Coordinates of C-alpha atoms in Angstrom, one line a residue:
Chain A
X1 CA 0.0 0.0 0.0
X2 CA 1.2 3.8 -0.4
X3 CA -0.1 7.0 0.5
X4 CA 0.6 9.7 -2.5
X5 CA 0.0 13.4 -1.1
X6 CA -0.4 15.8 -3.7
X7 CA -0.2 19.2 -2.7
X8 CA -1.6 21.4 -5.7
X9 CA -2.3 20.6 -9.5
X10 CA 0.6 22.7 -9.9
X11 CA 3.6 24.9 -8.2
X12 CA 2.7 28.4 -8.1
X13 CA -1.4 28.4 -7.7
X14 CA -1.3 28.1 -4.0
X15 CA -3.0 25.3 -2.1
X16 CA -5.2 25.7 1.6
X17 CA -2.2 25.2 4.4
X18 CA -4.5 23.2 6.9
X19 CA -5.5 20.9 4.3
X20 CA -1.8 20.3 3.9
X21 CA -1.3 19.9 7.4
X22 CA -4.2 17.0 7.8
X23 CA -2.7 15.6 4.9
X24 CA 0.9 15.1 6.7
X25 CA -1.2 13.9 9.6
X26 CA -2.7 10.9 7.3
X27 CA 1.1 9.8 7.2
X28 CA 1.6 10.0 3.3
X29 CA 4.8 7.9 1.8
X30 CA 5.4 10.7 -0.6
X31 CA 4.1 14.2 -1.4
X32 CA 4.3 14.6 -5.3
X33 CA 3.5 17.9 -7.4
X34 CA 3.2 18.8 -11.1
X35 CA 5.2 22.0 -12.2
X36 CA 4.1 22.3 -15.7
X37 CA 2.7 21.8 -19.0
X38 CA 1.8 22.7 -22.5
X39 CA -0.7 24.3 -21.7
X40 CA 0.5 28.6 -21.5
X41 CA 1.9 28.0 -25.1
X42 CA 5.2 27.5 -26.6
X43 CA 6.9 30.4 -25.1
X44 CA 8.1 28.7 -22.3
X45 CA 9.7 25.8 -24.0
X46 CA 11.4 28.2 -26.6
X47 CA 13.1 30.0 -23.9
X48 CA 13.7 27.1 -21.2
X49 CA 11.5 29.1 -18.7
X50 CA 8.9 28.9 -15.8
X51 CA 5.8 30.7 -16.5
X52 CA 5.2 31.0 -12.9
X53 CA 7.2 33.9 -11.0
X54 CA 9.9 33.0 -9.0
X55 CA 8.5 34.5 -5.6
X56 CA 5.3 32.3 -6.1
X57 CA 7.0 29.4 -6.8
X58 CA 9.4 30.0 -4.0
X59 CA 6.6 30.6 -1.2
X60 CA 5.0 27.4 -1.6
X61 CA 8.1 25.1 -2.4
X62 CA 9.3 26.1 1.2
X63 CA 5.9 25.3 2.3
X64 CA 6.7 22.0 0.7
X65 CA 10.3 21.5 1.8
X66 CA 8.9 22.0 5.1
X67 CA 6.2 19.6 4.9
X68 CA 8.7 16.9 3.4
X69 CA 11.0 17.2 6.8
X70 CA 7.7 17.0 8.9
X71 CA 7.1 13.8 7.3
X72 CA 9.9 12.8 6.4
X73 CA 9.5 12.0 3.2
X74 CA 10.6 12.1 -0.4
X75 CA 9.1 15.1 -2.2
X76 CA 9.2 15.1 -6.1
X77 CA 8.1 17.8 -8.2
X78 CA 7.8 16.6 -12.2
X79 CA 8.0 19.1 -15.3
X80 CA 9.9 21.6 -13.1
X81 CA 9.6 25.3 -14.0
X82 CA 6.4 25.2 -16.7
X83 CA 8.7 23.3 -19.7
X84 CA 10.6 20.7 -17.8
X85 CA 13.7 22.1 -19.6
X86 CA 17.4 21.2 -18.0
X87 CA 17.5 25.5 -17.5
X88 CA 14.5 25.1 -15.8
X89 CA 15.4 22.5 -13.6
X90 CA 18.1 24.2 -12.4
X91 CA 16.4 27.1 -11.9
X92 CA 14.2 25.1 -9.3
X93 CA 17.1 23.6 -8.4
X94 CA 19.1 26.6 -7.3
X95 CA 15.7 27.8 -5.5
X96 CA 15.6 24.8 -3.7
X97 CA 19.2 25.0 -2.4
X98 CA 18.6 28.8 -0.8
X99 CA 15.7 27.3 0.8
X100 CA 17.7 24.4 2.7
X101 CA 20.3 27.1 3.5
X102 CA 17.4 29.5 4.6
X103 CA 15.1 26.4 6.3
X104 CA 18.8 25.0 8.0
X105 CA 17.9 21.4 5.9
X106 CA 20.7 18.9 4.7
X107 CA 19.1 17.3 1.7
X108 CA 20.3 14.8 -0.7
X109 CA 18.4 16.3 -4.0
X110 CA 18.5 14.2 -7.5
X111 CA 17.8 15.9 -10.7
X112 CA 16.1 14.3 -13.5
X113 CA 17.1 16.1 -17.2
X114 CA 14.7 15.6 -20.0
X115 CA 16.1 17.6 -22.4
X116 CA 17.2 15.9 -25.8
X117 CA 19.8 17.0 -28.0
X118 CA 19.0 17.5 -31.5
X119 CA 22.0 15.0 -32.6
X120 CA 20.1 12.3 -30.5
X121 CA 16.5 12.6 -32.3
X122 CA 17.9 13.6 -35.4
X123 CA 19.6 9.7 -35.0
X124 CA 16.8 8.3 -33.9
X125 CA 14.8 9.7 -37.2
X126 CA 17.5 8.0 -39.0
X127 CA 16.8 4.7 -37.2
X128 CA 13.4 5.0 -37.9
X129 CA 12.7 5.2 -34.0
X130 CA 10.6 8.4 -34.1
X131 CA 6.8 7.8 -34.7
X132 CA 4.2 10.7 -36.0
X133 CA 1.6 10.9 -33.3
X134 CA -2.2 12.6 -34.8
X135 CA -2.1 15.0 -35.8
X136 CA 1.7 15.5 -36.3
X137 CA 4.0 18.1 -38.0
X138 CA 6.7 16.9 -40.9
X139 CA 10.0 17.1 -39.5
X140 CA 13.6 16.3 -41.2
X141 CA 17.4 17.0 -39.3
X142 CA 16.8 20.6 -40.3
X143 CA 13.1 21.5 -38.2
X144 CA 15.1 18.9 -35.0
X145 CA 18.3 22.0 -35.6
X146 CA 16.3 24.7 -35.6
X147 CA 14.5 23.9 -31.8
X148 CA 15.6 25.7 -29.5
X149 CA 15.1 23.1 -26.5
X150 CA 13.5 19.7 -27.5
X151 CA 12.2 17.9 -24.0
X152 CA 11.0 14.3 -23.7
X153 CA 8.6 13.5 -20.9
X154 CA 9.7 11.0 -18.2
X155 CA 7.7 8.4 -17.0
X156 CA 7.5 6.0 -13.8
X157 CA 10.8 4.2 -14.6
X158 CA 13.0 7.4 -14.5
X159 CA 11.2 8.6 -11.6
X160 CA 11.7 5.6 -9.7
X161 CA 15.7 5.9 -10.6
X162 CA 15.9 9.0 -8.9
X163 CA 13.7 7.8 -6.2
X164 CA 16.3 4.8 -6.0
X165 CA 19.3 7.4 -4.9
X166 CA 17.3 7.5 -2.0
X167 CA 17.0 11.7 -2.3
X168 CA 15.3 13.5 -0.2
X169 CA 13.9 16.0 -3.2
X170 CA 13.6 14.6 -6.7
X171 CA 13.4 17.6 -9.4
X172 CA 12.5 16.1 -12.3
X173 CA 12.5 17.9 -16.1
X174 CA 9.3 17.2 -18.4
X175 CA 7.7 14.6 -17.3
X176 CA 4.1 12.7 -18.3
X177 CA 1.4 14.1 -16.5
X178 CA 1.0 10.9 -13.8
X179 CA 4.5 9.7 -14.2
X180 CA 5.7 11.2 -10.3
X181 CA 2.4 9.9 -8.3
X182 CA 2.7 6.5 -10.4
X183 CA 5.9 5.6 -9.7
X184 CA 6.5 4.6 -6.1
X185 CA 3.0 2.6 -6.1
X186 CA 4.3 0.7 -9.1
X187 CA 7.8 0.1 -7.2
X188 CA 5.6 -1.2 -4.7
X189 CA 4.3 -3.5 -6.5
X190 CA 0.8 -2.0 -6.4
X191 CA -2.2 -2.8 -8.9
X192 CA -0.5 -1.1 -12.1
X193 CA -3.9 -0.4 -13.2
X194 CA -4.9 1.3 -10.3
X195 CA -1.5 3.0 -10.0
X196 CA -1.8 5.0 -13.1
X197 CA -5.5 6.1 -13.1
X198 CA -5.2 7.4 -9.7
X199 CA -2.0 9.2 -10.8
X200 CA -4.2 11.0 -13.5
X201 CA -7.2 11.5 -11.1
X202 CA -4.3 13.4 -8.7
X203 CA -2.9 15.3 -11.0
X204 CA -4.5 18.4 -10.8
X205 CA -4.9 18.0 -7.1
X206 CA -8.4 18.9 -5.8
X207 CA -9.7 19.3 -9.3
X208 CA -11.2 16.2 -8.8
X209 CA -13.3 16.8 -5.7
X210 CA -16.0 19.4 -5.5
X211 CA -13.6 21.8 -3.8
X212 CA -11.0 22.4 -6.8
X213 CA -9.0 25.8 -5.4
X214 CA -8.6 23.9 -2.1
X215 CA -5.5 21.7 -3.7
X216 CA -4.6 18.8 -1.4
X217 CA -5.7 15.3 -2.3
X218 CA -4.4 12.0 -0.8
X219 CA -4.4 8.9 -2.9
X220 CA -4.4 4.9 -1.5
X221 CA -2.8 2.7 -3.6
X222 CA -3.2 -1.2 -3.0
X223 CA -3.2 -4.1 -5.1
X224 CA -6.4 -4.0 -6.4
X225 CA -7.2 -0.1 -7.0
X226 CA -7.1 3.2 -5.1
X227 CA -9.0 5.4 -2.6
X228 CA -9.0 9.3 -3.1
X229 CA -9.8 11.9 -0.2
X230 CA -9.7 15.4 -0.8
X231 CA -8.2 16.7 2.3
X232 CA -9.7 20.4 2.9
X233 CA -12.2 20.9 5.3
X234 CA -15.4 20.1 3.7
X235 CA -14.5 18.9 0.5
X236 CA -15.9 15.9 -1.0
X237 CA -15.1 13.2 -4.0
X238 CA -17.5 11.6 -5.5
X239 CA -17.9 8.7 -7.8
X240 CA -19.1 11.7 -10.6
X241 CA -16.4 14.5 -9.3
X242 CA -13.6 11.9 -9.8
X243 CA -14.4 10.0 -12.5
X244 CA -15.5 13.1 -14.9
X245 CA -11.7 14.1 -14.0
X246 CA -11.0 11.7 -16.9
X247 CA -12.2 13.9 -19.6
X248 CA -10.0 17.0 -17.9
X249 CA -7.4 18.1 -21.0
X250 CA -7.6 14.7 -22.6
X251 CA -8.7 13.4 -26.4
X252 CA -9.5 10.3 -24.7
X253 CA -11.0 9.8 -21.8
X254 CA -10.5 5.9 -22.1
X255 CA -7.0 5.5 -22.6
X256 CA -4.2 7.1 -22.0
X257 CA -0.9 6.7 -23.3
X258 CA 2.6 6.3 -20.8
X259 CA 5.9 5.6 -21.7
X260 CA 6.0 1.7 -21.7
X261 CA 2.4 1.1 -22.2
X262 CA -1.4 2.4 -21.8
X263 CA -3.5 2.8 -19.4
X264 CA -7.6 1.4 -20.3
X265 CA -10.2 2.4 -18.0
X266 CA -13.5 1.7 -20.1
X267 CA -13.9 -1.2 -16.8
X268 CA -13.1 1.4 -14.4
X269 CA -15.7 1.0 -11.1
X270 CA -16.0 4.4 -8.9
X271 CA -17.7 3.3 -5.7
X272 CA -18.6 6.2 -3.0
X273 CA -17.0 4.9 0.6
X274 CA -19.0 7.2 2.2
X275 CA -19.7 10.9 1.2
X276 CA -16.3 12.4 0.7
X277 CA -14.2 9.6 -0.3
X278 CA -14.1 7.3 -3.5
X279 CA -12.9 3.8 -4.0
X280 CA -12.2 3.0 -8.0
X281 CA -11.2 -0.3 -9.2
X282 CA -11.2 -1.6 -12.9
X283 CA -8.8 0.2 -15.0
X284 CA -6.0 -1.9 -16.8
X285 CA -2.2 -1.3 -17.5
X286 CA -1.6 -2.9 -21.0
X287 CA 2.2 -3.0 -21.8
X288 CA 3.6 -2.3 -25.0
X289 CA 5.7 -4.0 -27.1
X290 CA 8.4 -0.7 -27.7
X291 CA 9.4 1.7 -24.7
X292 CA 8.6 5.1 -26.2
X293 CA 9.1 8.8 -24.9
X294 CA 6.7 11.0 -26.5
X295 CA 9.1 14.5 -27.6
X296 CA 8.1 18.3 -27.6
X297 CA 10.5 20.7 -29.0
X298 CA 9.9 24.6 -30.1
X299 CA 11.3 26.5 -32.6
X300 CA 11.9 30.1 -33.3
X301 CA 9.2 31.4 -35.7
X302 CA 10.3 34.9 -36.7
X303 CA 9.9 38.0 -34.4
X304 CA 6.7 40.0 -33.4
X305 CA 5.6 43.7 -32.8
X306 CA 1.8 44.7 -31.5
X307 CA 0.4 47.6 -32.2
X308 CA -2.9 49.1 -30.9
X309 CA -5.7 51.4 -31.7
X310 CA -9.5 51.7 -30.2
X311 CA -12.5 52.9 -32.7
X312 CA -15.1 55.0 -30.7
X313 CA -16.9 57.2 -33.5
X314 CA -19.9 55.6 -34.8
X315 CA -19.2 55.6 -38.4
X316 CA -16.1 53.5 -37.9
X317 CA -16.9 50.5 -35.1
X318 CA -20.3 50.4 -37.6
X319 CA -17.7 49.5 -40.5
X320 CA -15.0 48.0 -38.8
X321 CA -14.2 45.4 -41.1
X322 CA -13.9 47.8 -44.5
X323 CA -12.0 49.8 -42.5
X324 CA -9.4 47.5 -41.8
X325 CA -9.4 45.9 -45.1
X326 CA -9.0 49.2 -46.1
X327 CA -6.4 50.5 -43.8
X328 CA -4.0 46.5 -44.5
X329 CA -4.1 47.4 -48.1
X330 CA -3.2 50.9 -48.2
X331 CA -0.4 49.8 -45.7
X332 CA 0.6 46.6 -47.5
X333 CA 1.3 48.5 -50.5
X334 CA 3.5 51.1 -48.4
X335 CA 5.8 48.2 -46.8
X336 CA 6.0 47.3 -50.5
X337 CA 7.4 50.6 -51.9
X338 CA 9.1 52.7 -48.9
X339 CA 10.7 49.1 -47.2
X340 CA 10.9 47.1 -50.4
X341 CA 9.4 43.7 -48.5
X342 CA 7.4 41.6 -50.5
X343 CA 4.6 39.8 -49.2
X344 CA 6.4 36.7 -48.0
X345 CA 8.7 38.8 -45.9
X346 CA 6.6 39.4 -43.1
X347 CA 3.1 39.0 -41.8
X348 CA 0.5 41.5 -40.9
X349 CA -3.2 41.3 -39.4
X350 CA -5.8 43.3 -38.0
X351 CA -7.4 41.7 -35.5
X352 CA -11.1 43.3 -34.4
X353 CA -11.5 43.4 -30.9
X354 CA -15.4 43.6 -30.3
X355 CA -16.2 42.0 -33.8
X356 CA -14.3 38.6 -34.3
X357 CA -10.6 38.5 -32.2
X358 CA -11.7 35.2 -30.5
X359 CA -12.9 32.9 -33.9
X360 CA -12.0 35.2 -36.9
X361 CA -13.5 33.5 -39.9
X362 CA -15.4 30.9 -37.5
X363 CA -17.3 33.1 -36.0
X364 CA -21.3 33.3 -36.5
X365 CA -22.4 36.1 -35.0
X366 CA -22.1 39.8 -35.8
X367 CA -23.0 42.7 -32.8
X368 CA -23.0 46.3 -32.5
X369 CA -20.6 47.1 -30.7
X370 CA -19.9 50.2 -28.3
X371 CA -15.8 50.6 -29.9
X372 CA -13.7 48.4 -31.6
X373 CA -9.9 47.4 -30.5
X374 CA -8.4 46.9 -33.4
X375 CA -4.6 45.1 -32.6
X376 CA -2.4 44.9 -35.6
X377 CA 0.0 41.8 -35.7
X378 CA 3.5 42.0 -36.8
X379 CA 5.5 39.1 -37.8
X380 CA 9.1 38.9 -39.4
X381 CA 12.0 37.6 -39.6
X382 CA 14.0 40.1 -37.1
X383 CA 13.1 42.5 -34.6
X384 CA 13.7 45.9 -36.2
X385 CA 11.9 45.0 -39.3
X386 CA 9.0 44.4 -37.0
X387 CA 9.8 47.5 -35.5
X388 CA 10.1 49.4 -38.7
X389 CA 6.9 48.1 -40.1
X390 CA 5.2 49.2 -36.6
X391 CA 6.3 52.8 -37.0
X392 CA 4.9 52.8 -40.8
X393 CA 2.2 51.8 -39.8
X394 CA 1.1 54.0 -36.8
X395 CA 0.2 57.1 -38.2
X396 CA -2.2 55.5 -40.7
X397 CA -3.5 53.4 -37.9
X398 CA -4.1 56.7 -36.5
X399 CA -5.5 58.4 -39.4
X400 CA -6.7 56.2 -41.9
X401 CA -10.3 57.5 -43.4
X402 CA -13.1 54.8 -44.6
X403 CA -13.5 57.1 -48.3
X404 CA -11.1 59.5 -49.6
X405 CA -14.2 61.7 -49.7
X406 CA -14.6 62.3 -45.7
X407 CA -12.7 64.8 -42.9
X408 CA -9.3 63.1 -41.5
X409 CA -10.4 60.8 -38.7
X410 CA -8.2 60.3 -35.5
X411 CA -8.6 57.2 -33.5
X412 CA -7.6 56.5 -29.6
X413 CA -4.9 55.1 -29.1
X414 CA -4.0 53.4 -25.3
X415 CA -0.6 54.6 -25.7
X416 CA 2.6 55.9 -26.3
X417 CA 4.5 54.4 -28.0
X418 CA 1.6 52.7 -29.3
X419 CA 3.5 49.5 -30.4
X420 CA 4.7 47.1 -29.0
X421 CA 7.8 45.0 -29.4
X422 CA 7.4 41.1 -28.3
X423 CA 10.5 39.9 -28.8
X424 CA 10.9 36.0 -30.5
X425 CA 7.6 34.0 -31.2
X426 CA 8.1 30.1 -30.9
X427 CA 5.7 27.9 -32.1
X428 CA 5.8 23.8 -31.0
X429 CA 6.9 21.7 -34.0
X430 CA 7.0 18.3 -32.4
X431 CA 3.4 15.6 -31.8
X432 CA 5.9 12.3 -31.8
X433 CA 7.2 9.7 -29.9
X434 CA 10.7 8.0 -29.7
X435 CA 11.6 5.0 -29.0
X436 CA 14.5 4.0 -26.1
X437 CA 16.4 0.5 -25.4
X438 CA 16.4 1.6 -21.9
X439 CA 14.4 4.0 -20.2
X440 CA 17.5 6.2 -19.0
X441 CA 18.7 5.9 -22.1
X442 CA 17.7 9.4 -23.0
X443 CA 17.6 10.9 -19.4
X444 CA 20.3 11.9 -16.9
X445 CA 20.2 11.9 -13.2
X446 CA 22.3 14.2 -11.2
X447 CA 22.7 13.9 -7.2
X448 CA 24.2 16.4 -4.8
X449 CA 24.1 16.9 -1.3
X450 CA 23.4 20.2 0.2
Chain B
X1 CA -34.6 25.9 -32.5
X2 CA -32.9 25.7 -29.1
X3 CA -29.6 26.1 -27.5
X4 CA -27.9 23.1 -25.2
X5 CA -29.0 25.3 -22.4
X6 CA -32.5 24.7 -23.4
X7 CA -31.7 20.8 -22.5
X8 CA -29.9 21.3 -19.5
X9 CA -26.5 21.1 -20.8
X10 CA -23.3 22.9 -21.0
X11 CA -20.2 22.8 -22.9
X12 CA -16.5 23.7 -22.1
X13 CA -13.5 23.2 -23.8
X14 CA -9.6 23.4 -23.1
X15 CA -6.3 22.5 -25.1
X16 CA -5.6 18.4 -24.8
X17 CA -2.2 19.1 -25.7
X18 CA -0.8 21.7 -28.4
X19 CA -2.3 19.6 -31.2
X20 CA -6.0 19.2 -29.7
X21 CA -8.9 20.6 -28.3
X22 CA -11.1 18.7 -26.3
X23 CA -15.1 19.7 -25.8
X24 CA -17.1 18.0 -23.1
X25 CA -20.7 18.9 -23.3
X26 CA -22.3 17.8 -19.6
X27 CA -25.8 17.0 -19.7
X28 CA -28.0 17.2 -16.4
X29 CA -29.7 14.0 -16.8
X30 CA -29.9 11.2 -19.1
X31 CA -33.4 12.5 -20.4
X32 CA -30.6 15.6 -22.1
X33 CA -28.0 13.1 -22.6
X34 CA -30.3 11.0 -24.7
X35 CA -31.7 14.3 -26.6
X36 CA -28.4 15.5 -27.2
X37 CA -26.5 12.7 -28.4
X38 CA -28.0 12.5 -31.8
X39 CA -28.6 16.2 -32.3
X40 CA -24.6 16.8 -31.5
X41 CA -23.6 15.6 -35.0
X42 CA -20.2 15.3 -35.8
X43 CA -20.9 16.9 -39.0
X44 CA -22.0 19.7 -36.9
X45 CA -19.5 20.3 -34.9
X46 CA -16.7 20.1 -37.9
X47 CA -18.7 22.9 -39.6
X48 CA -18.0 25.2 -36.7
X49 CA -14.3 24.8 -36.5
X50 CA -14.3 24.0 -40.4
X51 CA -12.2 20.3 -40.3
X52 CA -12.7 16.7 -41.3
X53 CA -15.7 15.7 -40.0
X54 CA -14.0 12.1 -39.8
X55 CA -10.9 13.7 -37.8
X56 CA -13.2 13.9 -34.6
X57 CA -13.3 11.7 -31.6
X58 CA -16.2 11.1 -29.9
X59 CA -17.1 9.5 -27.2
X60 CA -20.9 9.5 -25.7
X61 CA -20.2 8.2 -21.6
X62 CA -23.4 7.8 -20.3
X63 CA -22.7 6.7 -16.9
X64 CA -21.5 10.9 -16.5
X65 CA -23.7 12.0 -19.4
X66 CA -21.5 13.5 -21.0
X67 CA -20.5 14.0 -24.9
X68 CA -17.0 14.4 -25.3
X69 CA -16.0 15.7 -29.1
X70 CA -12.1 16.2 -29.5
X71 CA -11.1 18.4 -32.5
X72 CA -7.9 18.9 -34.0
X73 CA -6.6 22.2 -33.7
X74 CA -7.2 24.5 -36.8
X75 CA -4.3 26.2 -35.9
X76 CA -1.6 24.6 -33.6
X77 CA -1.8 26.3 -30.0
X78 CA 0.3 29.5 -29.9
X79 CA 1.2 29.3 -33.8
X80 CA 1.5 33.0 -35.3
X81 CA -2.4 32.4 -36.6
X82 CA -3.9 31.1 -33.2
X83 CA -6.5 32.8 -31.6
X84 CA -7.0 31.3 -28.2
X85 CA -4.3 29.8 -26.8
X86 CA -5.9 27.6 -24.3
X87 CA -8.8 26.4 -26.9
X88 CA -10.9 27.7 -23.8
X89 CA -13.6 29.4 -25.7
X90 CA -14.1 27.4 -28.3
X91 CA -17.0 25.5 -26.4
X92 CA -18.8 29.0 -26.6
X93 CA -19.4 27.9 -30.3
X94 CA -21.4 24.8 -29.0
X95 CA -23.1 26.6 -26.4
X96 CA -24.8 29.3 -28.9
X97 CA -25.4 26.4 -31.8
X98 CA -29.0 26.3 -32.7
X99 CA -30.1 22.7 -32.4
X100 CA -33.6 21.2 -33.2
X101 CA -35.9 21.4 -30.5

């Protein structure tokens, strides 16, 4: 049997103290938490860094580090810093060592790296050990050169080697979803089944009770399934709360694929103990016949400038859309002949805030709005021709009549300067597994003692 | 012509990774479950986000009643052309779909 305490669906949202402290009351064997995902875009992975801010992330991973020495038990955190990069596991890992010095702990702390060089997946696409997942982008040696951090996301069996150091702290790199509150159940030889659905049910913490901001969750593992408990005061699981946790950022609700295998719960059982806790029994491990790591990897896609103006004047926000077709034209034609670009140079769009920003071409319904925002995109291939094109733009963005026939309009804009420069825009370029002869085989652990 | 409201249902949506988004339309009772279920076409819902109708999953769980329609992404979360990178409103189109009554 073992006791999985998961603090928080993630580092950095905050989670209710007392529920913590019951939770290290109920004697866990291990507190696990998530620190990332896809989910805040390809920023993150592009750059090697946490989404979250450092004083957030620091707060609660002392309240952590504090709750491991209570216990007395090993604390893991997987996908460390948002991406799971090896910058950002050092970046935890160098917050982590000015807590022990601050907190006066001596910790034996292993790092897990997920990151890939290019050399090794551009090998393995020469092997033929990289599969397309659905829907998945072409790739060739050249898109694999052009990421600036490729990750692939450990799963039980690299958890469970840095758990075998015997660390105190594990900070793992990208790493599956379930893979850090599956692991020590399936080194305990717990129902396999049971091990990863209850990993997937825990890991977005409370999500799955009917208290979700409350964080703190404590999962049972045994051989035949698990038993969750939300742990703040007066939340409850039920069979519905925790088994429609399933469908939570997932194609599938059925099956879900791990690194070795898949996990089927089309037989899963949820069973209410009594009216806060759930038993669920049923789900299957099926092994596969390859060990595969699925990959993500983010590539620099050109620079980007914003710029910004707001329509209040009747006559415009009523025609909105000729205006802006209007206004890309006449500016189109002006990056053409003052900057020389042709149209495969750069990329511009007006965006209509009030009118369609959210769906564009998808959306059904039109509105009359109060004003229009109207936020011109910039895309190209360096910074100060983004820039350039911004400043071309501006006064016409400004100025830019409906007919040649009426009085020079003047629009509002937010401020000065009213563009602004974004720096590099990434974009993900990986959906695809890859395929290891030994788990670690793409991984490295790294222990100190501090 | 009614809206899943009308049948006691709701949709929401979020990102299943950078390549999906994932719709789960929760019904209040099997009574709206069973309406729903056929008047959710695929077809339907691949003329809203304008893909392959035969890219979809679906899955109809009636032990939650709930009808979960996963979409490909028009545009791959966070690409230059994306609109919403958490694929968080696209359930809005579901909610305001007229469907028979």
């Amino acid at each position: 049997m073992t006791k999985v305490l998961v603090p928080a669906g993630v580092l950095g949202l905050g989670f209710d103290p007392e529920a913590l402290e019951r939770g290290l009351s109920a004697q866990p064997d291990i507190i696990c938490i998530d620190g990332g995902s896809t989910d805040s875009g390809p920023f993150y992975l592009g750059t090697g860094t946490s989404k979250y801010s450092r004083a957030a992330n620091k707060a609660e991973w002392k309240q952590l580090m504090q709750a491991r020495a209570k216990a007395g038990v090993p604390l893991v955190i997987g996908s460390a810093g948002t991406c799971g990069s090896d910058s950002t596991v050092e970046w935890m890992y160098q917050i982590t060592t000015e807590l022990a010095a601050e907190l006066g702990q001596s910790l034996k702390i292993a790092r897990l790296y997920s990151s890939q060089p290019a050399e090794r997946v551009v090998e393995a696409l020469d092997k033929d050990r990289i599969t397309p997942l659905d829907p998945a982008p072409e790739i060739s040696a050249e898109t694999l050169a052009q990421c600036s951090n490729i990750v692939a996301l450990a799963g039980a069996e690299q958890i469970g080697a840095a758990l075998a150091t015997g660390a105190d702290i594990v900070i793992a790199g990208r790493t599956t979803d379930t893979a850090t509150v599956a692991a020590l159940p399936l080194i305990n030889g717990d129902h396999a089944g049971g091990a990863w659905h209850g990993a997937k049910i825990a890991e977005c913490g409370a999500l799955c009770s009917t208290m979700p901001t409350s964080g703190v969750i404590m999962v049972e593992f045994d051989k035949t399934g698990f038993t969750v408990t939300p742990m703040a005061e007066g939340a409850r699981c039920t069979p519905h709360s925790v088994s429609a946790h399933m469908l939570y950022e997932n194609s599938d609700p059925f099956q879900l694929y791990e690194p070795g295998g898949h996990l089927d719960v089309t037989a899963a059982r949820y069973t209410a103990l009594n009216d806060r806790q759930v038993r669920v029994e049923g789900g299957t491990w099926v092994p596969s016949d390859r060990y595969t790591v699925k990959l993500e990897g983010a590539r620099m896609a050109g620079y980007q400038a914003t710029i910004m103006a707001m329509l209040r004047a009747e006559h415009y926000v009523k025609n909105a859309r000729e205006w802006a077709a209007s206004l890309e034209a006449f500016v189109r034609d002006l990056i053409s002949t003052r900057m020389e670009l042709g149209a495969e140079d750069y990329d511009l769009e007006f965006r209509l805030i009030g009118v369609n920003s959210v769906f564009g071409d998808l959306e059904p319904k039109e509105g009359n709005p109060v004003e229009v925002g109207v936020m011109g995109i910039i895309t190209a291939e360096s910074p100060e021709t983004c820039s350039e094109i911004g400043k071309l733009i501006n006064p016409f963005l400004l100025h830019h009549p409906l007919t040649k026939e009426e009085e020079l309009p003047s629009f509002a804009f937010p401020y000065s300067p009213a563009q602004s420069d974004r720096g590099a825009l990434y974009e993900f370029c990986l959906n695809h597994v890859m395929e290891l002869d030994d788990p670690m085989a793409a991984f490295r652990l790294d222990v100190t003692e501090v | 012509m009614a809206k899943l409201h009308d049948f006691g249902a709701k949709a929401r949506s979020k990102n299943a990774g950078p390549f999906w988004v994932t719709i789960d339309v929760f019904c209040n009772s099997a009574t709206a479950f069973e309406a729903l279920c056929p008047r959710i076409q695929n077809t339907v819902v691949a003329d809203l986000f304008k893909v392959d109708p035969s890219s979809l999953k679906r899955f109809e769980i009636a032990a939650l009643n709930v009808i979960k329609i996963s979409v490909p992404r028009p545009t791959v979360q966070g690409s230059r052309f994306d609109r919403d990178m958490h694929g968080a409103q696209a359930a809005v189109l579901l909610n305001e779909l007229d469907l028979p009554a």
